[in-house]
C-alpha positions as CSV (number, residue, x, y, z in Angstrom):
1,M,-20.0,-9.7,2.1
2,G,-19.6,-8.7,5.8
3,F,-16.1,-8.0,7.0
4,S,-15.1,-8.8,10.6
5,K,-11.7,-7.1,10.2
6,A,-9.8,-4.6,8.1
7,I,-6.1,-4.2,7.5
8,V,-4.7,-1.0,6.1
9,T,-1.1,-0.5,5.1
10,S,0.4,2.9,4.9
11,G,3.6,4.9,4.1
12,P,7.0,3.9,2.6
13,T,9.3,1.2,3.7
14,R,13.1,1.6,4.0
15,E,15.8,-0.7,2.7
16,W,19.2,0.0,4.2
17,I,22.3,0.3,2.1
18,D,24.6,1.0,5.1
19,P,23.9,2.4,8.6
20,V,23.1,5.9,7.3
21,R,21.7,5.4,3.8
22,Y,18.6,3.7,2.6
23,I,16.3,3.2,-0.4
24,S,12.8,4.6,0.1
25,N,10.3,7.0,-1.6
26,A,8.3,10.2,-1.0
27,S,5.1,8.6,0.4
28,S,3.9,10.5,3.5
29,G,1.3,7.9,4.7
30,K,-1.5,10.5,4.6
31,M,-3.8,8.5,2.3
32,G,-3.4,5.3,4.3
33,F,-4.0,7.1,7.6
34,H,-7.2,8.7,6.5
35,I,-8.4,5.4,4.9
36,A,-7.8,3.7,8.2
37,E,-9.8,6.3,10.0
38,A,-12.7,6.2,7.5
39,I,-12.8,2.4,7.6
40,G,-13.0,2.5,11.4
41,N,-16.5,4.0,11.0
42,W,-17.5,0.9,9.0
43,I,-15.5,-2.0,10.4
44,K,-14.8,-2.2,14.1
45,D,-11.6,-4.2,14.0
46,V,-8.9,-2.2,12.1
47,T,-5.2,-3.0,12.0
48,Y,-2.9,-0.2,10.7
49,V,0.4,-1.5,9.4
50,H,2.6,1.5,8.7
51,G,6.1,2.2,7.5
52,Q,8.1,5.4,8.0
53,V,5.1,7.7,7.9
54,M,5.1,11.3,9.0
55,E,4.4,11.8,12.8
56,E,0.9,13.0,12.3
57,Y,0.0,9.8,10.3
58,K,1.1,7.2,12.9
59,N,-2.0,6.9,15.0
60,P,-5.4,6.6,13.3
61,K,-8.0,6.5,16.1
62,G,-9.5,3.2,17.0
63,S,-6.9,1.1,15.1
64,K,-4.4,-1.4,16.3
65,K,-1.0,-0.1,15.2
66,I,2.0,-2.2,13.9
67,R,5.1,-0.3,12.9
68,V,7.5,-1.8,10.4
69,E,10.6,-0.7,8.5
70,T,11.3,-3.0,5.6
71,T,9.1,-4.5,2.9
72,L,9.8,-8.0,4.4
73,E,8.6,-6.8,7.8
74,M,5.4,-5.3,6.2
75,R,4.7,-8.6,4.4
76,D,5.2,-10.6,7.6
77,A,2.9,-8.3,9.6
78,V,0.1,-8.4,7.0
79,L,0.4,-12.2,6.7
80,S,0.2,-12.6,10.5
81,E,-3.0,-10.5,10.7
82,I,-5.0,-11.8,7.7
83,Q,-7.9,-14.0,8.5
84,K,-11.2,-14.9,6.9
85,D,-13.7,-12.0,6.2
86,T,-10.9,-9.5,6.0
87,L,-10.7,-6.3,3.9
88,L,-7.1,-5.5,3.1
89,V,-6.3,-2.1,1.7
90,M,-2.7,-1.9,0.5
91,A,-2.2,1.9,0.5
92,A,1.4,1.6,1.5
93,A,4.3,2.3,-0.9
94,P,6.7,-0.5,-0.1
95,A,10.1,-0.5,-1.7
96,D,10.2,-2.9,-4.7
97,F,13.9,-3.6,-4.4
98,R,16.5,-3.9,-1.6
99,P,20.3,-4.0,-1.6
100,A,21.7,-7.5,-2.1
101,E,24.0,-6.6,0.8
102,S,23.6,-4.0,3.6
103,K,27.0,-2.8,4.7
104,E,27.7,-2.8,8.5
105,S,29.8,0.3,8.3
106,K,29.2,3.6,6.5
107,I,30.4,3.5,2.9
108,K,33.1,6.2,2.6
109,K,33.1,8.5,-0.4
110,E,36.9,8.4,-0.4
111,D,37.0,4.6,-0.7
112,G,37.2,2.9,-4.1
113,S,36.6,4.3,-7.5
114,E,34.5,7.3,-8.7
115,V,31.5,4.9,-9.4
116,L,29.6,3.0,-6.7
117,L,27.8,0.0,-8.0
118,L,24.8,-1.0,-6.0
119,E,23.3,-4.5,-6.6
120,L,19.6,-4.7,-5.9
121,V,17.3,-7.7,-5.5
122,K,13.5,-7.8,-5.8
123,N,11.4,-7.7,-2.7
124,P,8.5,-10.1,-2.5
125,D,5.1,-8.8,-3.7
126,I,3.0,-8.5,-0.5
127,L,-0.4,-8.9,-2.2
128,K,0.7,-12.0,-4.1
129,A,1.9,-13.5,-0.8
130,V,-1.4,-12.6,0.8
131,G,-3.3,-14.2,-2.1
132,F,-1.3,-17.4,-1.8
133,Q,-2.0,-17.6,2.0
134,I,-5.7,-17.0,1.5
135,S,-5.8,-19.8,-1.1
136,E,-3.6,-22.2,1.0
137,K,-5.5,-21.7,4.2
138,K,-8.9,-21.4,2.4
139,L,-9.7,-18.0,4.0
140,S,-13.2,-17.1,2.7
141,G,-14.8,-13.7,2.5
142,C,-11.6,-11.7,1.9
143,C,-11.4,-8.6,-0.3
144,L,-8.0,-7.3,-1.6
145,V,-7.6,-3.7,-2.6
146,G,-4.3,-2.6,-4.2
147,F,-2.9,0.8,-5.2
148,A,-1.0,1.6,-8.4
149,A,1.0,4.8,-8.4
150,E,2.2,5.3,-12.0
151,T,4.1,7.8,-14.0
152,D,2.5,6.8,-17.3
153,F,-0.1,4.4,-18.9
154,L,-2.1,4.3,-15.7
155,E,-5.0,2.1,-16.9
156,E,-2.8,-0.4,-18.6
157,H,-0.5,-0.8,-15.6
158,A,-3.2,-0.8,-13.0
159,I,-5.4,-3.4,-14.7
160,G,-2.3,-5.5,-15.3
161,K,-1.4,-5.5,-11.6
162,L,-5.0,-6.2,-10.7
163,R,-5.2,-9.3,-12.8
164,A,-1.7,-10.5,-12.0
165,K,-2.3,-10.3,-8.2
166,N,-5.9,-11.5,-8.4
167,L,-7.3,-8.4,-6.7
168,N,-10.9,-7.3,-6.2
169,Y,-10.0,-3.6,-6.8
170,I,-7.1,-1.4,-7.6
171,V,-6.9,2.3,-7.0
172,G,-4.7,4.0,-9.6
173,N,-3.2,7.5,-9.7
174,Y,-0.5,9.3,-11.5
175,V,2.6,10.4,-9.6
176,G,5.6,12.4,-10.6
177,K,7.0,15.9,-10.5
178,N,4.1,17.4,-12.6
179,E,1.3,15.1,-11.3
180,K,-0.8,14.9,-8.2
181,G,0.5,12.1,-6.1
182,F,3.1,11.6,-3.4
183,G,3.1,14.5,-1.0
184,E,0.5,16.5,-2.9
185,V,-2.4,18.3,-1.0
186,E,-4.9,17.2,-3.6
187,T,-5.0,14.2,-5.9
188,S,-7.3,12.2,-8.1
189,V,-7.8,8.4,-8.4
190,V,-9.4,5.9,-10.7
191,I,-10.7,2.7,-9.3
192,Y,-10.7,-0.5,-11.4
193,S,-12.2,-3.9,-10.8
194,P,-11.8,-7.0,-13.0
195,S,-14.5,-5.6,-15.2
196,G,-12.6,-2.4,-15.9
197,K,-12.9,1.2,-14.7
198,V,-15.6,1.5,-12.1
199,A,-15.1,5.0,-10.5
200,E,-13.2,8.2,-10.9
201,I,-12.8,10.4,-7.8
202,G,-11.1,13.8,-7.4
203,P,-9.3,16.0,-7.4
204,L,-9.9,16.3,-3.7
205,S,-7.9,16.6,-0.5
206,K,-6.5,13.2,0.5
207,E,-8.7,13.2,3.6
208,T,-11.8,13.7,1.6
209,L,-10.6,11.4,-1.2
210,S,-9.9,8.6,1.4
211,G,-13.5,8.9,2.7
212,R,-14.9,8.7,-0.8
213,I,-12.8,5.6,-1.6
214,V,-14.1,3.9,1.5
215,E,-17.7,4.9,0.7
216,F,-17.2,3.4,-2.8
217,L,-15.9,0.1,-1.4
218,K,-18.7,-0.2,1.1
219,E,-21.4,0.5,-1.5
220,D,-19.9,-1.7,-4.2
221,V,-19.2,-4.6,-2.0
222,S,-22.9,-4.4,-0.8
223,K,-24.0,-4.4,-4.5
224,A,-21.9,-7.4,-5.2
225,V,-23.5,-9.3,-2.4
226,L,-27.0,-8.4,-3.8
227,R,-25.9,-9.5,-7.3
228,Q,-24.7,-12.8,-5.9
229,G,-27.9,-13.3,-3.9
């Protein structure tokens, strides 16, 4: 399987509650940034779709950059870029929910009762939307790589997501106050394919870890081609 293009998503998205408050998460964008740079040494055409990453993770060298804010914007950007023979690495941490209504004016603490009820609706699943478009447009040669950041039962949740979204691989890691994950200098990951666990990498710096993930993908995809041949 030879890829003519790669898309890497990175960082968190934001879903606005009112003009000054939003729902997001602690993702810095560091992993996605380094993955994009590492993939650039393998695949010439790389598109980097990033949310609200830290300043130093906005411009991986050699990549086309698309800045987005919301999960819907990230979905639309990825769908507009996907084509046949594309490697998609969804390293971003898009918000799973958004407010049912975003207020046009700042919600005042003095207004109303002591309790503010916030109604949330689910955001669309980007990888599922990509899979649907690939099937609908018959885009051959694509490889979908997801990420699963979990607080518990990593293998169970990661493999469940891999199968539900029809992915080729999913990269799982634990996150939380006492785990290596969002914002940490070093972290570890486990890579799963439809056949189960295929690699464990780390603990390493995110820069080194990103390079190892890309090395694994490059080697394993080549092995898959040989097996099919």
